[in-house]
């Protein structure tokens, strides 16, 4: 092989290796780098000191629950193929990496699973559900609990029995459901139906809630459709009063914690000066540059929460752009170096030996 060709081949191999390394890091390893910084919180709310556990090392009696929200899988109408590919790959890798590293016992997805569930045709709905099941596959020792949101069945005025029952069948859930794990009760609520206007679905949900209304030590999970959290996230100083139907629900169950989705942002509201509601940010790059999820350690008498951030989309874009720019500059630098070397050789004095 000619020396020049050997240099070119070596350069191509080095460049190909660099591109592959950046790709593997951005599409796989970066999720491990981010999630390895997360850990399970200790029990720091409500439990006696003797039951509180050290950060990252909950005892065997503590339930490890992972909460994420607003995945917004794109549909056939408004979803561009590249947008689907990019954002759904991000969520799949983030979720699978979190399961592998953190091993939660239960995962709650707090609504707005799909972006176009409110108008999906039966065929598109089935395709979207299959994509969801592939992305959020999980081992048998982890339970996945999915709540309904307004993008899944429509806003309150769009909601109907067909779309609601279609969602409930796909995810084996109901509008009102109690999940109990290790003595901890979670009340799951379809809050699209919590408008208190007497609509048929609203009446059905309220009736079910009334039959469950006991003084339980529970966490209330919902995809909030009220403007309380939305207003609070935009303006931390003022927010509108809690709607009467929500106050009634809080008074019925007296939850120690309310977790909700819908806002795409993380914020906290105190209802009636007693009940803390925390909004879980979106899990999707399409809604946030820095998606995140919440890790919760729960016992019958207390809980602890911590937020786990995923890689920022801007960081990944910057890595790809800087790599591309470097690849474009390297040939130019190489050419300039060769040209400079040749010019130097042309001007260097060559010793001549005279024959005697």
CSV table of C-alpha atoms in Angstrom, one decimal:
chain,number,residue,atom,x,y,z
A,1,UNK,CA,0.0,0.0,0.0
A,2,UNK,CA,1.3,3.5,-0.9
A,3,UNK,CA,2.3,5.7,2.1
A,4,UNK,CA,-0.2,8.4,1.1
A,5,UNK,CA,-3.1,5.9,0.9
A,6,UNK,CA,-2.1,4.4,4.2
A,7,UNK,CA,-2.3,7.9,5.8
A,8,UNK,CA,-5.7,8.5,4.3
A,9,UNK,CA,-7.0,5.1,5.5
A,10,UNK,CA,-5.7,5.7,9.0
A,11,UNK,CA,-7.4,9.1,9.1
A,12,UNK,CA,-10.7,7.7,7.9
A,13,UNK,CA,-10.6,5.0,10.6
A,14,UNK,CA,-9.9,7.6,13.3
A,15,UNK,CA,-12.7,9.8,12.1
A,16,UNK,CA,-15.1,6.9,11.9
A,17,UNK,CA,-14.2,5.8,15.4
A,18,UNK,CA,-14.7,9.3,16.7
A,19,UNK,CA,-18.2,9.5,15.1
A,20,UNK,CA,-19.2,6.1,16.5
A,21,UNK,CA,-17.9,7.1,19.9
A,22,UNK,CA,-19.9,10.3,20.0
A,23,UNK,CA,-23.0,8.5,18.7
A,24,UNK,CA,-22.8,5.7,21.3
A,25,UNK,CA,-22.3,8.3,24.1
A,26,UNK,CA,-25.2,10.6,23.0
A,27,UNK,CA,-27.7,7.7,22.3
A,28,UNK,CA,-26.8,5.3,25.1
A,29,UNK,CA,-24.2,6.2,27.7
A,30,UNK,CA,-25.4,9.8,28.4
A,31,UNK,CA,-28.5,8.3,30.0
A,32,UNK,CA,-26.4,6.2,32.4
A,33,UNK,CA,-24.2,9.3,33.2
A,34,UNK,CA,-27.4,11.3,34.1
A,35,UNK,CA,-29.4,8.6,36.0
A,36,UNK,CA,-26.4,7.3,37.9
A,37,UNK,CA,-26.5,10.6,39.8
A,38,UNK,CA,-30.0,9.8,41.1
A,39,UNK,CA,-30.8,7.8,44.2
A,40,UNK,CA,-33.8,6.7,46.3
A,41,UNK,CA,-34.6,9.3,49.0
A,42,UNK,CA,-35.0,8.5,52.6
A,43,UNK,CA,-38.3,8.8,54.5
A,44,UNK,CA,-38.3,12.4,55.6
A,45,UNK,CA,-42.0,13.3,55.8
A,46,UNK,CA,-44.3,12.0,58.5
A,47,UNK,CA,-42.5,8.9,59.7
A,48,UNK,CA,-40.9,8.6,63.2
A,49,UNK,CA,-37.2,9.0,63.4
A,50,UNK,CA,-36.7,5.3,64.0
A,51,UNK,CA,-38.4,4.5,60.6
A,52,UNK,CA,-36.5,7.1,58.6
A,53,UNK,CA,-33.9,5.5,56.2
A,54,UNK,CA,-30.6,6.8,54.9
A,55,UNK,CA,-30.6,8.5,51.5
A,56,UNK,CA,-30.3,6.1,48.7
A,57,UNK,CA,-30.8,3.0,50.9
A,58,UNK,CA,-34.4,2.5,51.9
A,59,UNK,CA,-35.1,-0.5,54.0
A,60,UNK,CA,-37.0,-3.5,52.9
A,61,UNK,CA,-40.3,-2.3,54.1
A,62,UNK,CA,-40.2,0.9,52.1
A,63,UNK,CA,-42.0,1.0,48.7
A,64,UNK,CA,-39.9,2.4,45.8
A,65,UNK,CA,-42.1,4.2,43.4
A,66,UNK,CA,-41.1,6.1,40.2
A,67,UNK,CA,-43.4,8.8,38.9
A,68,UNK,CA,-43.3,10.3,35.4
A,69,UNK,CA,-45.8,12.2,33.3
A,70,UNK,CA,-46.9,13.7,30.0
A,71,UNK,CA,-45.1,11.3,27.6
A,72,UNK,CA,-47.2,12.7,24.7
A,73,UNK,CA,-46.4,10.0,22.1
A,74,UNK,CA,-47.1,11.7,18.8
A,75,UNK,CA,-49.9,10.4,16.6
A,76,UNK,CA,-50.6,10.0,12.8
A,77,UNK,CA,-52.0,13.4,12.3
A,78,UNK,CA,-49.5,15.9,13.7
A,79,UNK,CA,-46.5,13.8,14.3
A,80,UNK,CA,-43.5,14.2,12.0
A,81,UNK,CA,-41.6,10.9,11.5
A,82,UNK,CA,-38.3,12.3,12.7
A,83,UNK,CA,-39.9,14.0,15.7
A,84,UNK,CA,-41.4,10.7,16.7
A,85,UNK,CA,-38.1,8.8,16.2
A,86,UNK,CA,-36.0,11.3,18.1
A,87,UNK,CA,-38.3,11.9,21.1
A,88,UNK,CA,-39.6,8.4,21.5
A,89,UNK,CA,-36.0,7.0,21.4
A,90,UNK,CA,-35.1,9.5,24.1
A,91,UNK,CA,-38.0,8.3,26.4
A,92,UNK,CA,-37.3,4.6,25.7
A,93,UNK,CA,-33.7,4.9,26.5
A,94,UNK,CA,-34.3,7.0,29.6
A,95,UNK,CA,-37.0,4.6,30.9
A,96,UNK,CA,-35.1,1.4,30.2
A,97,UNK,CA,-31.9,2.9,31.8
A,98,UNK,CA,-33.9,4.0,34.9
A,99,UNK,CA,-35.4,0.6,35.3
A,100,UNK,CA,-32.0,-1.1,35.0
A,101,UNK,CA,-30.2,1.2,37.4
A,102,UNK,CA,-32.9,2.0,40.0
A,103,UNK,CA,-35.2,-1.0,39.9
A,104,UNK,CA,-38.5,0.6,41.1
A,105,UNK,CA,-41.2,-1.7,42.4
A,106,UNK,CA,-44.0,0.4,40.8
A,107,UNK,CA,-44.0,3.0,38.1
A,108,UNK,CA,-46.9,5.6,37.8
A,109,UNK,CA,-47.4,7.5,34.5
A,110,UNK,CA,-49.6,10.4,35.4
A,111,UNK,CA,-51.6,10.9,32.2
A,112,UNK,CA,-51.3,12.4,28.8
A,113,UNK,CA,-49.7,9.2,27.5
A,114,UNK,CA,-50.6,10.1,23.9
A,115,UNK,CA,-50.7,13.4,22.2
A,116,UNK,CA,-53.6,12.6,19.9
A,117,UNK,CA,-55.6,10.1,21.8
A,118,UNK,CA,-58.5,12.5,21.8
A,119,UNK,CA,-59.0,12.1,18.1
A,120,UNK,CA,-57.2,8.9,17.1
A,121,UNK,CA,-58.9,6.5,14.8
A,122,UNK,CA,-59.2,2.8,16.0
A,123,UNK,CA,-56.3,1.8,13.7
A,124,UNK,CA,-54.0,4.7,14.8
A,125,UNK,CA,-55.0,4.1,18.4
A,126,UNK,CA,-53.9,0.4,18.2
A,127,UNK,CA,-50.6,1.4,16.6
A,128,UNK,CA,-49.9,4.1,19.3
A,129,UNK,CA,-50.6,1.6,22.1
A,130,UNK,CA,-48.2,-0.9,20.6
A,131,UNK,CA,-45.5,1.7,20.4
A,132,UNK,CA,-46.1,2.6,24.0
A,133,UNK,CA,-45.9,-1.0,25.1
A,134,UNK,CA,-42.5,-1.4,23.3
A,135,UNK,CA,-41.1,1.8,24.7
A,136,UNK,CA,-42.2,1.2,28.3
A,137,UNK,CA,-41.7,-2.5,28.5
A,138,UNK,CA,-40.8,-3.6,32.0
A,139,UNK,CA,-39.8,-6.8,34.0
A,140,UNK,CA,-42.5,-8.8,35.8
A,141,UNK,CA,-41.4,-7.6,39.2
A,142,UNK,CA,-42.1,-4.0,38.3
A,143,UNK,CA,-45.8,-2.9,38.1
A,144,UNK,CA,-46.7,-0.2,35.6
A,145,UNK,CA,-49.8,1.9,36.5
A,146,UNK,CA,-51.1,4.3,33.9
A,147,UNK,CA,-53.5,7.2,34.5
A,148,UNK,CA,-55.7,9.0,32.0
A,149,UNK,CA,-55.1,12.6,30.9
A,150,UNK,CA,-57.0,15.1,28.7
A,151,UNK,CA,-54.8,14.3,25.6
A,152,UNK,CA,-55.8,10.6,26.0
A,153,UNK,CA,-59.6,11.1,25.9
A,154,UNK,CA,-60.1,14.8,25.3
A,155,UNK,CA,-60.7,17.8,27.5
A,156,UNK,CA,-63.8,17.8,29.6
A,157,UNK,CA,-66.1,18.9,26.8
A,158,UNK,CA,-64.6,16.4,24.4
A,159,UNK,CA,-64.6,13.4,26.7
A,160,UNK,CA,-67.0,10.5,26.0
A,161,UNK,CA,-67.6,6.9,27.1
A,162,UNK,CA,-66.0,5.4,23.9
A,163,UNK,CA,-62.7,7.1,24.3
A,164,UNK,CA,-62.6,6.6,28.1
A,165,UNK,CA,-63.4,2.9,27.9
A,166,UNK,CA,-60.9,2.5,25.0
A,167,UNK,CA,-58.2,3.8,27.3
A,168,UNK,CA,-59.3,1.8,30.3
A,169,UNK,CA,-59.3,-1.4,28.2
A,170,UNK,CA,-55.8,-0.7,26.8
A,171,UNK,CA,-54.2,-0.1,30.2
A,172,UNK,CA,-56.4,-2.2,32.5
A,173,UNK,CA,-57.4,0.7,34.6
A,174,UNK,CA,-60.5,2.6,35.7
A,175,UNK,CA,-61.3,6.3,36.3
A,176,UNK,CA,-61.2,5.6,40.1
A,177,UNK,CA,-58.9,3.0,41.5
A,178,UNK,CA,-57.1,2.2,44.7
A,179,UNK,CA,-53.7,0.6,44.5
A,180,UNK,CA,-52.1,-0.8,47.7
A,181,UNK,CA,-48.5,-1.8,47.8
A,182,UNK,CA,-46.6,-2.6,51.1
A,183,UNK,CA,-49.4,-1.1,53.1
A,184,UNK,CA,-49.3,2.2,51.2
A,185,UNK,CA,-52.6,3.3,49.5
A,186,UNK,CA,-52.6,5.2,46.2
A,187,UNK,CA,-55.9,6.6,45.0
A,188,UNK,CA,-55.9,7.0,41.2
A,189,UNK,CA,-58.3,9.6,39.8
A,190,UNK,CA,-59.5,10.6,36.4
A,191,UNK,CA,-59.5,14.3,37.0
A,192,UNK,CA,-60.8,15.2,33.5
A,193,UNK,CA,-64.1,14.2,35.1
A,194,UNK,CA,-63.6,16.4,38.2
A,195,UNK,CA,-65.4,19.5,37.0
A,196,UNK,CA,-68.5,19.2,39.2
A,197,UNK,CA,-70.9,20.1,36.4
A,198,UNK,CA,-73.1,17.0,36.6
A,199,UNK,CA,-71.9,15.4,33.3
A,200,UNK,CA,-72.6,11.6,33.1
A,201,UNK,CA,-69.0,10.6,33.4
A,202,UNK,CA,-68.5,13.2,36.2
A,203,UNK,CA,-71.4,11.8,38.2
A,204,UNK,CA,-70.1,8.2,37.8
A,205,UNK,CA,-66.6,9.2,39.0
A,206,UNK,CA,-67.9,11.2,41.9
A,207,UNK,CA,-70.1,8.3,42.9
A,208,UNK,CA,-67.2,5.9,42.9
A,209,UNK,CA,-65.1,8.3,44.9
A,210,UNK,CA,-67.8,8.7,47.5
A,211,UNK,CA,-67.9,4.9,48.0
A,212,UNK,CA,-64.1,5.0,48.6
A,213,UNK,CA,-64.1,8.0,50.8
A,214,UNK,CA,-62.7,6.8,54.1
A,215,UNK,CA,-60.1,8.4,56.2
A,216,UNK,CA,-57.1,6.7,54.5
A,217,UNK,CA,-53.4,7.5,54.7
A,218,UNK,CA,-53.0,7.7,51.0
A,219,UNK,CA,-51.2,9.5,48.2
A,220,UNK,CA,-53.6,11.0,45.7
A,221,UNK,CA,-52.4,10.6,42.1
A,222,UNK,CA,-54.1,12.5,39.3
A,223,UNK,CA,-53.5,14.3,36.0
A,224,UNK,CA,-54.7,17.7,37.1
A,225,UNK,CA,-56.9,19.6,34.8
A,226,UNK,CA,-57.6,22.5,37.1
A,227,UNK,CA,-55.7,25.8,36.7
A,228,UNK,CA,-54.3,25.8,40.2
A,229,UNK,CA,-50.9,24.4,39.4
A,230,UNK,CA,-50.7,26.0,36.0
A,231,UNK,CA,-51.2,29.4,37.5
A,232,UNK,CA,-48.9,28.7,40.4
A,233,UNK,CA,-46.1,27.6,38.0
A,234,UNK,CA,-46.4,30.8,36.0
A,235,UNK,CA,-46.7,33.1,39.1
A,236,UNK,CA,-45.3,31.8,42.3
A,237,UNK,CA,-47.0,34.5,44.3
A,238,UNK,CA,-50.6,34.2,43.4
A,239,UNK,CA,-52.9,31.4,42.2
A,240,UNK,CA,-56.7,31.0,42.1
A,241,UNK,CA,-58.7,29.3,44.8
A,242,UNK,CA,-58.9,25.5,44.7
A,243,UNK,CA,-62.2,24.4,42.9
A,244,UNK,CA,-64.9,23.2,45.3
A,245,UNK,CA,-64.9,19.7,43.8
A,246,UNK,CA,-61.2,19.3,44.5
A,247,UNK,CA,-61.6,20.6,48.0
A,248,UNK,CA,-64.4,18.1,48.6
A,249,UNK,CA,-62.1,15.3,47.3
A,250,UNK,CA,-59.3,16.4,49.6
A,251,UNK,CA,-61.7,16.5,52.6
A,252,UNK,CA,-63.0,13.1,51.8
A,253,UNK,CA,-59.6,11.3,51.7
A,254,UNK,CA,-57.3,13.7,53.6
A,255,UNK,CA,-54.3,12.7,51.5
A,256,UNK,CA,-50.8,13.3,52.9
A,257,UNK,CA,-49.6,14.0,49.3
A,258,UNK,CA,-51.1,14.8,45.9
A,259,UNK,CA,-49.0,14.1,42.8
A,260,UNK,CA,-50.2,15.4,39.4
A,261,UNK,CA,-49.2,15.9,35.8
A,262,UNK,CA,-50.5,18.0,33.0
A,263,UNK,CA,-48.4,21.2,33.5
A,264,UNK,CA,-45.1,19.9,32.0
A,265,UNK,CA,-43.4,21.7,34.9
A,266,UNK,CA,-42.4,20.9,38.4
A,267,UNK,CA,-44.1,23.1,41.1
A,268,UNK,CA,-45.8,22.8,44.4
A,269,UNK,CA,-49.1,24.1,45.7
A,270,UNK,CA,-50.6,23.9,49.2
A,271,UNK,CA,-54.4,23.4,49.2
A,272,UNK,CA,-56.5,24.7,52.1
A,273,UNK,CA,-53.3,25.3,54.0
A,274,UNK,CA,-53.1,21.5,54.6
A,275,UNK,CA,-52.7,19.4,51.4
A,276,UNK,CA,-49.5,19.5,49.4
A,277,UNK,CA,-49.7,19.0,45.7
A,278,UNK,CA,-46.6,18.4,43.6
A,279,UNK,CA,-46.6,18.6,39.8
A,280,UNK,CA,-44.4,16.0,38.0
A,281,UNK,CA,-42.6,17.5,34.9
A,282,UNK,CA,-42.9,16.1,31.4
A,283,UNK,CA,-40.7,13.1,30.5
A,284,UNK,CA,-40.5,14.2,26.9
A,285,UNK,CA,-37.8,16.4,25.2
A,286,UNK,CA,-40.6,17.8,23.0
A,287,UNK,CA,-42.1,19.5,26.1
A,288,UNK,CA,-38.9,20.4,28.0
A,289,UNK,CA,-35.2,20.7,27.4
A,290,UNK,CA,-34.5,19.0,30.7
A,291,UNK,CA,-37.1,16.3,31.3
A,292,UNK,CA,-37.2,14.6,34.7
A,293,UNK,CA,-39.1,12.2,36.9
A,294,UNK,CA,-39.7,11.8,40.6
A,295,UNK,CA,-38.4,9.0,42.8
A,296,UNK,CA,-40.6,8.3,45.9
A,297,UNK,CA,-39.9,6.2,49.0
A,298,UNK,CA,-43.2,5.4,50.8
A,299,UNK,CA,-44.1,3.7,54.0
A,300,UNK,CA,-47.5,3.5,55.7
A,301,UNK,CA,-46.4,6.4,58.0
A,302,UNK,CA,-44.2,8.6,55.8
A,303,UNK,CA,-42.6,9.3,52.5
A,304,UNK,CA,-39.6,11.0,50.8
A,305,UNK,CA,-39.3,12.4,47.3
A,306,UNK,CA,-36.4,13.3,45.0
A,307,UNK,CA,-36.2,14.6,41.4
A,308,UNK,CA,-34.1,12.8,38.8
A,309,UNK,CA,-33.1,14.9,35.7
A,310,UNK,CA,-32.5,13.3,32.3
A,311,UNK,CA,-29.9,14.6,29.8
A,312,UNK,CA,-30.7,17.9,28.3
A,313,UNK,CA,-31.5,17.9,24.6
A,314,UNK,CA,-29.4,21.0,24.1
A,315,UNK,CA,-26.3,19.1,25.4
A,316,UNK,CA,-26.8,16.3,22.9
A,317,UNK,CA,-27.3,18.8,20.1
A,318,UNK,CA,-24.2,20.7,21.1
A,319,UNK,CA,-22.1,17.4,21.1
A,320,UNK,CA,-23.3,16.5,17.7
A,321,UNK,CA,-22.7,20.0,16.3
A,322,UNK,CA,-19.2,20.3,17.8
A,323,UNK,CA,-18.3,16.8,16.4
A,324,UNK,CA,-19.6,17.8,12.9
A,325,UNK,CA,-17.7,21.0,13.0
A,326,UNK,CA,-14.5,19.2,14.0
A,327,UNK,CA,-14.9,16.7,11.2
A,328,UNK,CA,-15.3,19.6,8.7
A,329,UNK,CA,-12.3,21.4,10.0
A,330,UNK,CA,-9.9,18.5,10.2
A,331,UNK,CA,-9.5,18.0,6.4
A,332,UNK,CA,-8.9,21.8,6.1
A,333,UNK,CA,-6.3,21.8,8.8
A,334,UNK,CA,-4.7,18.7,7.2
A,335,UNK,CA,-4.5,20.4,3.8
A,336,UNK,CA,-3.1,23.6,5.2
A,337,UNK,CA,-0.5,21.6,7.1
A,338,UNK,CA,0.6,19.7,3.9
A,339,UNK,CA,0.7,22.9,1.9
A,340,UNK,CA,2.8,24.6,4.6
A,341,UNK,CA,5.2,21.6,4.7
A,342,UNK,CA,5.6,21.7,0.9
A,343,UNK,CA,6.3,25.4,0.9
A,344,UNK,CA,8.9,25.0,3.6
A,345,UNK,CA,10.7,22.2,1.6
A,346,UNK,CA,10.7,24.4,-1.5
A,347,UNK,CA,12.6,27.2,0.3
A,348,UNK,CA,14.9,25.0,2.3
A,349,UNK,CA,18.6,25.0,1.0
A,350,UNK,CA,19.7,21.7,-0.5
A,351,UNK,CA,23.3,20.9,0.0
A,352,UNK,CA,25.2,20.1,-3.2
A,353,UNK,CA,28.3,17.9,-3.3
A,354,UNK,CA,30.9,18.9,-5.9
A,355,UNK,CA,32.9,16.1,-7.5
A,356,UNK,CA,36.6,16.5,-7.3
